[in-house]
Amino acid sequence: MRSKNLFRPLLAAVLTTAAINASAQIPDNLMIVDAGKKGIPVQETMYGLFFEDINFAADGGLYAEKVKNRSFEFDDPFMGWKIFGNVTICDDGPFERNPHYVRLGYPGHPAFVTGLENEGFFGIGVEEGKEYRLSVWARTSGIKEKEVISFRLCKNDTMGEDQAFCRGYIEVDSREWKKYEAVITSPLTEPKASLRIFLEQLSPAQGVDLEHISFFPVETFNGHENGLRKDIAEALQQLNPGVFRFPGGCIVEGTTLETRYQWKNSVGPVENRPINMNRWNYTFPHRLYPDYFQSYGLGFYEYFLFSEEIGAEPLPVISCGMACQFQNDPATHPHASIDELDPYVQDALDLIEFANGAVDTKWGKVRAEMGHPEPFNLKYLGVGNEQWSEEYPEKLEVFIKAIRSRYPDIKIIGSSGPYRDGKDFDELWAAMRELDVDLVDEHYYAEESFFENNADRYDSYPRKGPKVFAGEYACHGADGKKWNHFNAALLEAAFMTGLERNADVVLMASYAPLLAHVEGWQWRPDLVWFDNLNVMRTCSYYVQQLYAQNKGTEVLSLTMEGRPVAGKDGQNGLYASVVKDSNKNEYIIKVANVSSAPQEISIRFDKLPRKQTILSDEISCTTLHSDESLGENSLEHPDKIIPVTVLLDPEQLQNNTLSTTVGARTFAVYRIPYSE
Ligand code: AHR
């Protein structure tokens, strides 16, 4: 006992010295959060979705219609269809802007057949036990008072006796055009069915006319009849987007002005929305899709409604009177001159009225008649997509004057062209400042090194003047790695710490493109892939989701040795940013470790407000990691790389400092609760 007592003071002295030394030693990768200052508000518009009908994202994708060329309006009216027997095309149908329809007549012998078959978009996907609605505009055109048509879902390559696995009938009972509907339930799941339609009860002098043949799942996103594919729409909703940009992209501009996206063609009854060529039909001849058109069934009303239903600000982009500058030679197909801009400007003004106008205005009435008397509360409008040359600011100025004089609250988004830097980019930014646009749309599809080296891109942007909409970006792996792999997503996560940190400059950001059908893509990487029945979220999707679900309410300062953590020299491949969520009483730290070694980090909260206590229980860490740098999710293995959440040991928090290790090549999100 005695000897123990003798040694005790000595031991205490040794321990104290060790403790002093330990506390004096600065841990590796010490990140300091300045919790004392009010932070920069995080914009509700972070993080967003960029939607374009590329890769069969609309028709054949988000838009739930399963029939291709339902109104026989493609250049070849039977594209997507096979016909048998006596089928002719006519062009004096009931819908002025879609005049074609088919006439089915007696095939010449009761044992012959008359009918047609639609191939859908890479087949027609149906699921066991689910209901589907066939609708068709029809009239009798022969002598008989009534005609019966049957429709069948078929599996053309079956080895079974009967190709048809589901049947329905419609009786056409009028010489006037009428809409007919029948609902069937599929007895099985089949990704690549075809839809066959037959004229029944064959006899001479009979005939029936069919127009707008449509086949929809009854169950769509929020149950709308002309609705969206539920699984894809839900995947987008789960991104918690702050803004929804539509309808593109290049399709806004058109290869020629005639083929630009004209929003007025995309509203009103679907049967009478004229189709448009889709430029992604032919833009890349090495990925040619000659049957790619825009039905406009998913049009501006549906885009506004979807924005509202997923809680995102709608952000339409309209033509500025310039066709695609990559594709179109103005010598042969001139852009609109300043004198010719009126209809384009009027389209912009009318669009604002369509979205926000009272129900007794011309376009507000159209919206109300479509089912939404309340305004959509449009706040942002993009004018022009990837434009350049002096012509663009000259034209934009005309739009700005007209819009601001009538709708001063609408925020206008201008373009900085297709490139992320360089002469055009600088000149366009200067012009955008001069014009005092509200936001400038920047695009960067770039290789790994760009994302690795530019997390500080916005740290030095001017704080005054137009703000940034990082409207299209994605890491495109160099050297043949241009697809959705983990490393690309990790570098996006690293780069995005810089978007988050600069919340006073970057008000919106959206990865692009958003959607791609595995059998119909022209461009990759893309955020979400799908086939006719399944959806696959990429690693990049999870990065976007982790940001959007953890966006907090204000951005605070986080530094390592006095500098932002942006993967610079001496920062060990680390990138980090911090937000506070005042609604949930949490600090949220995002750390990307792009190095191939695990990194010990310490996150210290300085200048904590009095009465505020960091809580050590319930500190969570969500990580996205793959051992394979080029690992990816696929439709077969959609959950190979997904975020994983664990609770940290409360002991890891000492003296307002969280000590932990970020695994090699890992994106980590820490949620640290506090009380006050
Ligand atoms: O996202 C694909 C295309 O990339 C967009 O249509 C265009 O804006 C950009 O060039």
XYZ file of C-alpha atoms and ligand atoms in Angstrom:
686
model
C 0.000 0.000 0.000
C 2.713 2.386 1.066
C 4.862 1.916 -1.952
C 1.856 2.435 -4.195
C 1.138 5.729 -2.501
C 4.718 6.749 -2.941
C 4.550 6.279 -6.672
C 1.164 7.834 -7.155
C 2.282 11.512 -7.428
C 4.996 10.509 -9.871
C 2.561 8.535 -11.997
C 0.124 11.432 -11.942
C 2.870 13.785 -13.076
C 3.850 11.491 -15.936
C 0.225 11.118 -17.035
C -0.386 14.858 -16.869
C 2.667 15.575 -19.003
C 1.570 12.945 -21.497
C -1.887 14.476 -21.596
C -0.454 17.967 -22.138
C 1.779 16.682 -24.919
C -1.115 14.853 -26.519
C -3.373 17.879 -26.401
C -0.616 20.143 -27.692
C -0.014 17.806 -30.605
C -2.108 18.833 -33.587
C -3.796 15.743 -34.969
C -3.455 14.958 -38.647
C -6.143 16.441 -40.836
C -7.593 18.705 -38.176
C -10.640 20.414 -39.648
C -12.028 23.363 -37.774
C -15.648 24.355 -37.997
C -16.345 27.959 -37.131
C -19.633 27.491 -35.310
C -19.674 31.060 -34.023
C -20.730 32.975 -37.112
C -24.107 32.954 -38.780
C -23.607 31.003 -41.963
C -24.597 31.626 -45.570
C -28.162 30.434 -46.224
C -28.416 27.273 -48.284
C -30.737 27.891 -51.216
C -33.898 25.846 -51.457
C -33.033 25.364 -55.134
C -30.015 23.175 -54.350
C -29.687 20.409 -55.650
C -31.607 20.049 -58.879
C -32.640 17.870 -61.778
C -31.825 18.522 -65.418
C -34.388 16.814 -67.608
C -34.034 16.398 -71.340
C -35.649 13.989 -73.772
C -32.352 12.343 -74.632
C -31.688 8.581 -74.263
C -35.471 7.986 -74.535
C -35.909 9.835 -71.270
C -39.426 11.070 -72.073
C -41.171 8.897 -74.678
C -40.143 5.363 -73.744
C -38.986 6.560 -70.321
C -40.517 8.867 -67.732
C -43.678 9.312 -69.810
C -45.641 6.133 -69.140
C -47.138 5.740 -72.652
C -46.199 2.342 -74.074
C -47.208 2.793 -77.702
C -44.701 4.280 -80.112
C -46.096 6.505 -82.865
C -49.584 6.292 -81.400
C -50.980 8.880 -83.821
C -49.266 7.653 -86.995
C -47.486 10.988 -87.364
C -43.863 9.878 -87.679
C -42.271 10.574 -91.076
C -43.105 7.000 -91.940
C -46.639 6.727 -90.505
C -46.225 3.018 -89.818
C -42.918 3.303 -88.022
C -43.222 1.206 -84.872
C -46.167 -0.703 -86.374
C -46.586 -3.867 -88.382
C -49.765 -4.077 -90.384
C -51.635 -7.077 -91.742
C -54.608 -7.338 -94.038
C -56.511 -4.308 -95.154
C -55.018 -1.346 -93.318
C -54.700 2.076 -94.897
C -53.503 5.398 -93.650
C -55.804 8.438 -93.911
C -55.101 12.051 -93.115
C -58.393 13.790 -92.410
C -58.687 12.754 -88.771
C -60.383 14.561 -85.896
C -57.216 16.179 -84.550
C -56.114 19.069 -86.655
C -52.452 18.937 -85.677
C -52.257 15.131 -85.883
C -54.380 14.410 -88.950
C -53.363 10.797 -89.618
C -55.288 7.712 -88.576
C -55.707 4.136 -89.806
C -58.667 2.525 -91.523
C -59.153 -1.200 -90.947
C -61.287 -2.949 -93.542
C -62.377 -6.374 -94.701
C -59.290 -8.300 -95.806
C -61.028 -10.031 -98.714
C -61.734 -13.375 -97.099
C -63.125 -14.259 -93.673
C -60.104 -16.438 -92.983
C -57.663 -13.585 -93.567
C -56.845 -11.063 -90.868
C -56.802 -7.299 -90.611
C -54.920 -5.654 -87.836
C -51.752 -4.035 -86.646
C -49.088 -4.544 -84.033
C -47.076 -2.005 -82.081
C -43.565 -2.801 -80.930
C -43.502 -0.245 -78.112
C -40.235 1.257 -77.029
C -37.830 -1.671 -77.167
C -40.890 -3.780 -76.426
C -43.786 -3.124 -74.082
C -43.127 -3.865 -70.432
C -46.010 -5.197 -68.343
C -46.107 -6.623 -64.835
C -48.103 -9.475 -63.411
C -51.261 -8.370 -61.638
C -51.029 -4.770 -62.819
C -53.768 -3.017 -64.726
C -53.286 -1.356 -68.108
C -55.601 0.932 -69.999
C -55.965 0.750 -73.743
C -57.606 3.829 -75.159
C -58.350 4.671 -78.752
C -60.282 7.215 -80.718
C -62.485 5.339 -83.164
C -65.503 5.383 -85.437
C -67.167 2.864 -87.712
C -66.503 3.498 -91.370
C -68.267 0.574 -93.106
C -71.861 -0.481 -93.418
C -72.106 -2.243 -90.071
C -73.494 -0.251 -87.141
C -70.984 -1.728 -84.751
C -67.513 -3.116 -85.018
C -65.449 -5.025 -82.515
C -61.724 -4.720 -82.195
C -59.699 -6.980 -80.032
C -56.341 -6.178 -78.572
C -53.817 -8.622 -77.304
C -50.586 -8.484 -75.426
C -48.275 -10.918 -77.162
C -44.985 -12.537 -76.516
C -43.831 -12.961 -80.081
C -40.949 -15.313 -79.346
C -42.805 -17.684 -77.050
C -42.552 -21.448 -77.531
C -46.062 -21.730 -76.044
C -49.129 -22.395 -78.213
C -50.525 -18.906 -78.018
C -48.468 -15.772 -78.449
C -51.198 -13.710 -76.787
C -51.243 -13.794 -72.997
C -53.835 -11.151 -72.362
C -56.855 -9.996 -74.367
C -59.393 -7.235 -74.320
C -62.215 -6.051 -76.563
C -63.668 -2.741 -77.530
C -66.988 -2.277 -79.301
C -67.062 0.716 -81.599
C -70.655 1.839 -81.814
C -70.739 5.166 -83.585
C -70.002 6.799 -86.899
C -68.716 9.814 -84.928
C -65.221 9.886 -83.478
C -65.306 8.871 -79.821
C -62.763 7.832 -77.237
C -63.031 4.184 -76.122
C -61.236 2.571 -73.241
C -60.721 -0.900 -71.811
C -58.680 -1.963 -68.808
C -56.944 -5.327 -68.642
C -54.825 -7.004 -65.998
C -51.648 -8.661 -67.125
C -51.375 -12.260 -65.926
C -47.612 -12.190 -66.169
C -44.537 -10.046 -66.193
C -43.070 -9.502 -69.607
C -40.534 -6.809 -70.522
C -40.935 -7.059 -74.269
C -44.527 -7.690 -75.202
C -46.136 -6.378 -78.368
C -49.612 -4.945 -78.684
C -51.737 -6.505 -81.427
C -55.057 -5.142 -82.553
C -57.460 -7.068 -84.787
C -60.630 -6.233 -86.569
C -63.070 -8.943 -85.388
C -66.163 -10.607 -86.880
C -64.925 -10.209 -90.407
C -67.489 -9.648 -93.119
C -67.434 -7.674 -96.359
C -68.141 -3.958 -96.323
C -67.050 -3.472 -92.773
C -64.618 -0.871 -91.541
C -63.341 0.933 -88.488
C -61.086 3.959 -88.128
C -58.578 4.177 -85.284
C -56.591 7.156 -84.061
C -54.347 7.870 -81.067
C -53.931 4.280 -79.905
C -52.584 4.510 -76.393
C -51.619 1.940 -73.778
C -50.844 3.132 -70.273
C -50.353 1.553 -66.877
C -53.297 2.490 -64.684
C -50.867 3.020 -61.853
C -48.770 6.064 -62.674
C -46.951 8.553 -60.452
C -49.741 10.120 -58.361
C -52.306 8.356 -60.526
C -52.509 10.872 -63.381
C -54.032 9.406 -66.514
C -51.568 10.981 -68.894
C -48.962 10.309 -66.262
C -45.417 9.312 -65.510
C -43.825 5.933 -64.967
C -44.066 5.476 -61.235
C -40.723 3.814 -60.560
C -38.717 6.382 -62.511
C -40.653 9.340 -61.122
C -40.154 8.052 -57.587
C -36.434 7.689 -58.150
C -36.365 11.363 -59.128
C -38.540 12.402 -56.216
C -36.227 10.562 -53.835
C -33.446 12.878 -54.935
C -35.257 15.591 -53.002
C -34.624 18.073 -55.804
C -34.751 21.818 -55.250
C -35.231 22.665 -58.901
C -36.456 20.864 -62.008
C -35.063 22.152 -65.295
C -36.880 21.204 -68.499
C -37.160 20.418 -71.415
C -33.345 20.362 -72.053
C -30.642 20.868 -73.299
C -30.050 20.989 -76.973
C -33.615 20.037 -77.830
C -34.652 23.495 -76.647
C -32.669 24.980 -79.522
C -33.457 22.458 -82.258
C -31.136 21.513 -85.074
C -33.020 24.156 -87.025
C -35.352 26.773 -85.624
C -38.306 24.822 -87.029
C -37.412 21.827 -84.863
C -36.823 23.820 -81.667
C -38.975 22.908 -78.669
C -42.142 24.982 -78.864
C -43.903 24.741 -75.537
C -47.278 25.769 -76.951
C -47.292 22.558 -78.976
C -46.890 20.589 -75.766
C -50.048 21.739 -73.947
C -53.763 21.113 -74.377
C -55.359 17.732 -75.194
C -52.634 15.140 -75.821
C -54.324 13.898 -78.974
C -53.762 17.245 -80.622
C -50.165 17.911 -79.615
C -48.091 17.769 -82.795
C -45.020 15.594 -82.660
C -41.535 16.970 -83.175
C -38.386 15.398 -84.466
C -35.981 14.573 -81.654
C -32.495 15.712 -82.532
C -31.031 12.791 -80.578
C -32.527 10.651 -83.338
C -29.529 11.483 -85.551
C -27.081 13.662 -83.600
C -24.664 10.790 -83.141
C -24.767 8.619 -86.273
C -22.752 6.027 -84.342
C -25.756 5.700 -82.056
C -28.614 6.146 -84.464
C -32.281 5.948 -83.429
C -34.333 6.822 -86.520
C -37.541 6.138 -84.593
C -36.857 8.792 -81.937
C -39.513 11.534 -81.983
C -41.081 13.723 -79.324
C -44.784 13.058 -78.864
C -45.039 15.976 -76.398
C -47.367 13.770 -74.349
C -45.027 14.772 -71.556
C -45.339 18.494 -72.097
C -45.045 21.728 -70.192
C -48.184 21.176 -68.114
C -46.900 17.782 -67.016
C -43.458 19.232 -66.300
C -44.916 21.974 -64.108
C -47.148 19.485 -62.329
C -44.283 17.105 -61.697
C -42.138 19.944 -60.328
C -44.922 20.843 -57.954
C -45.462 17.271 -56.858
C -41.812 16.628 -56.098
C -41.389 19.978 -54.372
C -38.938 21.433 -56.897
C -38.957 24.915 -58.400
C -39.906 24.628 -62.073
C -37.229 25.979 -64.388
C -38.249 26.011 -68.043
C -35.694 26.942 -70.677
C -36.903 28.428 -73.942
C -35.451 29.140 -77.346
C -33.777 32.521 -77.748
C -34.245 32.433 -81.514
C -30.978 30.608 -82.166
C -30.826 27.037 -83.397
C -28.123 24.693 -82.138
C -24.814 26.370 -82.872
C -22.978 23.054 -82.982
C -25.220 21.622 -85.664
C -26.775 24.421 -87.589
C -24.995 26.523 -90.210
C -26.671 29.941 -90.095
C -25.547 30.546 -93.684
C -28.120 28.010 -94.829
C -30.486 28.047 -91.845
C -30.287 31.504 -90.296
C -31.092 32.207 -86.671
C -33.937 34.627 -86.076
C -32.817 38.206 -86.600
C -33.616 40.836 -84.001
C -36.550 41.917 -86.173
C -37.886 38.401 -86.181
C -37.699 37.867 -82.428
C -41.227 38.930 -81.534
C -42.845 35.483 -81.636
C -40.029 34.046 -79.532
C -40.373 36.790 -76.942
C -44.130 36.370 -77.009
C -43.644 32.661 -76.304
C -41.664 33.617 -73.208
C -44.292 36.067 -71.984
C -47.106 33.640 -72.703
C -45.272 30.915 -70.865
C -45.148 33.038 -67.743
C -48.870 33.670 -68.161
C -49.489 29.947 -68.660
C -47.649 29.192 -65.412
C -48.765 32.079 -63.251
C -51.631 33.917 -64.931
C -55.144 34.178 -63.562
C -57.702 31.786 -64.988
C -59.281 34.565 -67.024
C -56.089 35.253 -68.960
C -55.633 33.504 -72.297
C -52.911 31.126 -71.178
C -53.966 30.900 -67.531
C -57.256 29.592 -68.886
C -55.465 26.866 -70.846
C -53.708 25.786 -67.648
C -56.987 25.826 -65.717
C -58.725 23.775 -68.394
C -55.972 21.226 -68.146
C -56.792 20.824 -64.475
C -54.693 23.331 -62.538
C -56.511 26.605 -61.861
C -53.966 27.594 -59.207
C -50.783 29.146 -60.564
C -47.638 27.063 -60.746
C -45.696 29.909 -59.185
C -42.950 30.105 -61.769
C -39.947 32.112 -60.582
C -37.137 31.253 -63.001
C -36.826 31.235 -66.758
C -33.822 30.213 -68.839
C -33.451 31.916 -72.210
C -31.236 29.986 -74.610
C -29.239 26.862 -73.881
C -25.614 26.615 -74.983
C -25.335 29.816 -77.001
C -22.353 31.878 -77.933
C -21.189 34.705 -80.234
C -22.238 38.336 -80.000
C -25.630 37.461 -81.389
C -26.707 35.821 -78.161
C -26.425 38.756 -75.746
C -28.057 41.003 -78.351
C -31.056 38.717 -78.499
C -31.114 38.046 -74.776
C -31.323 41.768 -74.115
C -34.588 41.944 -76.039
C -36.053 39.140 -73.919
C -34.812 40.690 -70.686
C -36.409 44.055 -71.446
C -39.737 42.498 -72.377
C -39.838 40.080 -69.441
C -38.674 42.527 -66.806
C -41.038 45.256 -67.872
C -44.004 42.895 -67.536
C -42.818 40.422 -64.911
C -40.088 42.092 -62.840
C -39.960 39.254 -60.314
C -39.055 36.541 -62.792
C -35.397 35.611 -62.489
C -33.683 35.225 -65.834
C -30.968 32.707 -66.536
C -28.469 33.379 -69.309
C -25.869 31.062 -70.829
C -22.088 30.986 -70.592
C -21.933 28.671 -73.594
C -20.956 25.035 -73.768
C -17.450 25.388 -72.315
C -16.335 25.768 -68.743
C -13.647 28.364 -69.480
C -11.862 30.094 -72.340
C -12.496 33.133 -74.473
C -16.174 32.540 -75.237
C -16.872 31.694 -71.619
C -15.187 34.878 -70.381
C -16.863 37.071 -72.967
C -20.255 35.583 -72.256
C -19.847 36.043 -68.519
C -18.877 39.690 -69.133
C -21.958 40.109 -71.313
C -24.170 38.451 -68.695
C -22.900 40.896 -66.083
C -23.537 43.763 -68.429
C -27.089 42.536 -69.002
C -27.484 41.927 -65.284
C -29.060 38.501 -65.666
C -29.913 36.824 -62.375
C -28.075 33.585 -62.960
C -25.615 32.229 -65.502
C -25.866 28.633 -66.655
C -22.472 26.900 -66.705
C -21.850 23.495 -68.258
C -18.960 21.183 -67.636
C -18.796 17.621 -68.812
C -15.206 17.039 -67.867
C -12.573 14.451 -67.166
C -11.466 13.307 -63.707
C -8.702 15.882 -63.295
C -11.138 18.764 -63.670
C -13.280 17.528 -60.810
C -10.238 16.677 -58.735
C -8.602 20.066 -59.163
C -11.505 22.470 -59.178
C -13.306 22.113 -55.879
C -12.154 25.688 -55.283
C -13.578 26.927 -58.610
C -16.148 29.176 -56.985
C -14.091 30.276 -53.962
C -12.798 33.215 -55.988
C -15.929 34.081 -57.996
C -17.172 37.645 -57.503
C -19.768 37.838 -54.770
C -21.700 40.560 -56.590
C -23.546 40.277 -59.884
C -25.166 37.234 -61.468
C -25.158 33.993 -59.541
C -24.273 30.578 -60.908
C -26.525 27.787 -62.083
C -24.199 24.825 -62.630
C -26.832 23.551 -65.005
C -25.108 20.570 -66.606
C -22.142 18.731 -65.207
C -20.814 15.213 -64.869
C -17.442 13.562 -64.532
C -16.644 11.837 -67.814
C -13.873 9.365 -67.166
C -11.010 9.874 -69.580
C -9.333 7.118 -71.610
C -12.426 5.072 -72.368
C -13.867 5.331 -68.855
C -16.811 7.439 -69.939
C -19.518 5.595 -68.066
C -21.034 5.596 -64.599
C -18.351 4.250 -62.325
C -17.612 4.834 -58.673
C -14.504 6.918 -59.186
C -16.403 9.454 -61.288
C -19.062 9.718 -58.581
C -16.445 10.115 -55.855
C -14.808 12.972 -57.738
C -18.186 14.616 -58.238
C -18.725 14.352 -54.492
C -15.331 15.954 -53.900
C -16.045 18.773 -56.346
C -19.484 19.379 -54.891
C -18.012 20.361 -51.524
C -17.043 23.511 -53.447
C -20.604 24.023 -54.684
C -21.848 23.667 -51.139
C -19.191 25.923 -49.644
C -20.054 28.692 -52.096
C -23.759 28.820 -51.338
C -23.731 32.580 -51.878
C -22.549 32.141 -55.492
C -23.894 28.800 -56.685
C -27.644 28.863 -56.225
C -28.522 25.839 -58.342
C -26.722 22.807 -59.683
C -27.849 19.807 -61.674
C -26.032 16.726 -62.885
C -26.741 15.917 -66.549
C -28.190 14.094 -68.306
C -30.708 12.605 -65.950
C -32.163 9.468 -67.551
C -31.199 6.778 -70.032
C -32.873 3.672 -71.422
C -30.287 0.881 -71.539
C -31.350 0.016 -75.076
C -31.756 3.541 -76.357
C -29.005 5.792 -75.085
C -27.038 8.326 -77.083
C -25.056 9.882 -74.255
C -23.470 8.644 -71.068
C -22.852 8.801 -68.167
C -26.388 9.507 -66.931
C -27.804 9.681 -63.450
C -30.501 7.000 -63.641
C -30.752 4.047 -66.036
C -33.792 1.979 -66.771
C -35.231 -0.719 -68.989
C -38.903 -1.389 -69.568
C -39.488 -2.639 -66.037
C -36.571 -1.686 -63.814
C -34.701 1.343 -62.603
C -31.077 1.566 -61.575
C -29.618 4.372 -59.504
C -25.966 5.073 -60.278
C -23.228 5.922 -57.798
C -23.542 9.516 -59.021
C -27.235 9.360 -58.113
C -26.335 8.500 -54.540
C -23.863 11.364 -54.395
C -26.555 13.788 -55.546
C -28.981 12.290 -53.076
C -26.556 12.530 -50.171
C -26.080 16.211 -50.896
C -29.773 16.907 -51.408
C -30.896 15.009 -48.347
C -28.250 16.674 -46.234
C -28.302 20.201 -47.531
C -28.898 21.903 -44.200
C -29.943 25.500 -43.785
C -26.656 27.432 -43.622
C -23.091 26.894 -44.715
C -20.351 27.463 -42.167
C -16.627 27.819 -42.578
C -14.564 24.654 -42.382
C -10.804 24.896 -42.747
C -7.683 22.807 -42.419
C -4.622 24.875 -41.510
C -6.548 27.975 -42.395
C -7.576 26.878 -45.912
C -10.803 25.430 -47.305
C -10.480 21.680 -47.678
C -10.381 21.342 -51.459
C -7.915 18.571 -52.192
C -4.982 20.929 -52.472
C -1.299 20.321 -51.692
C -0.835 18.953 -48.202
C -4.534 18.096 -47.825
C -4.088 14.363 -48.334
C -6.758 13.982 -50.995
C -9.442 15.366 -48.696
C -12.344 17.615 -49.612
C -14.835 18.823 -47.038
C -17.655 21.230 -46.333
C -20.047 21.824 -43.476
C -23.635 22.935 -43.143
C -25.761 23.466 -40.117
C -29.360 22.323 -40.131
C -31.144 24.686 -37.782
C -34.422 22.844 -38.203
C -33.019 19.535 -37.058
C -30.304 20.888 -34.742
C -27.487 19.141 -36.543
C -24.157 19.933 -38.073
C -23.590 18.010 -41.281
C -20.063 17.489 -42.534
C -19.310 16.045 -45.936
C -15.854 14.623 -46.490
C -14.557 13.008 -49.660
C -11.300 11.120 -49.406
C -10.106 10.520 -52.957
C -6.726 9.167 -51.852
C -5.990 5.477 -51.782
C -5.167 5.543 -48.059
C -7.583 5.832 -45.144
C -7.342 9.274 -43.553
C -7.695 9.972 -39.871
C -9.536 13.222 -39.428
C -10.526 15.365 -36.489
C -13.387 17.797 -36.788
C -13.274 20.457 -34.099
C -16.144 22.823 -33.409
C -14.823 26.225 -32.378
C -16.716 29.208 -31.043
C -19.813 27.189 -30.298
C -22.641 29.472 -29.237
C -23.081 29.555 -25.474
C -25.676 27.047 -24.356
C -25.050 24.909 -27.414
C -23.769 21.410 -26.720
C -22.566 18.943 -29.288
C -24.169 15.616 -28.494
C -22.069 12.504 -28.706
C -24.970 10.073 -28.923
C -26.538 9.585 -32.320
C -23.630 10.872 -34.420
C -24.155 9.093 -37.696
C -21.858 8.504 -40.591
C -23.139 7.563 -44.041
C -20.557 6.388 -46.508
C -20.487 5.638 -50.196
C -17.590 3.410 -51.082
C -16.490 0.733 -53.495
C -13.345 -1.339 -53.331
C -13.341 -1.239 -57.098
C -12.599 2.197 -58.376
C -14.410 1.389 -61.609
C -17.197 -0.504 -59.851
C -20.710 0.345 -60.920
C -24.327 -0.485 -60.295
C -26.262 -2.252 -63.017
C -29.841 -3.283 -63.643
C -28.860 -6.788 -62.572
C -27.085 -5.530 -59.441
C -28.631 -2.151 -58.675
C -27.560 -2.167 -55.020
C -23.937 -3.069 -55.426
C -22.744 0.378 -54.366
C -25.156 2.171 -52.077
C -24.817 4.433 -49.051
C -24.400 2.705 -45.692
C -25.155 4.417 -42.398
C -23.683 3.599 -38.990
C -23.764 5.284 -35.600
C -20.385 6.350 -34.279
C -19.076 5.471 -30.846
C -19.934 8.400 -28.536
C -16.330 8.231 -27.246
C -15.194 9.560 -30.600
C -16.399 12.974 -29.543
C -14.147 14.604 -26.972
C -13.905 18.300 -26.191
C -16.118 19.213 -29.137
C -13.827 17.313 -31.474
C -14.921 14.319 -33.474
C -12.094 11.925 -34.287
C -12.665 9.373 -36.956
C -11.216 7.731 -40.023
C -12.457 8.214 -43.556
C -11.764 5.106 -45.557
C -9.737 5.224 -48.730
C -11.747 6.371 -51.750
C -14.809 7.138 -49.676
C -17.432 9.810 -49.518
C -18.679 10.276 -45.966
C -21.482 12.364 -44.514
C -21.481 12.953 -40.755
C -24.580 14.176 -38.968
C -23.710 15.565 -35.586
C -26.610 16.599 -33.358
C -26.486 19.461 -30.885
C -28.783 20.780 -28.198
C -29.385 24.368 -27.157
O -26.897 16.768 -71.660
C -26.669 16.510 -72.999
C -26.402 17.764 -73.800
O -25.206 18.347 -73.394
C -27.397 18.859 -73.625
O -28.480 18.692 -74.449
C -26.636 20.076 -74.011
O -27.081 21.230 -73.362
C -25.202 19.726 -73.699
O -24.378 19.945 -74.760
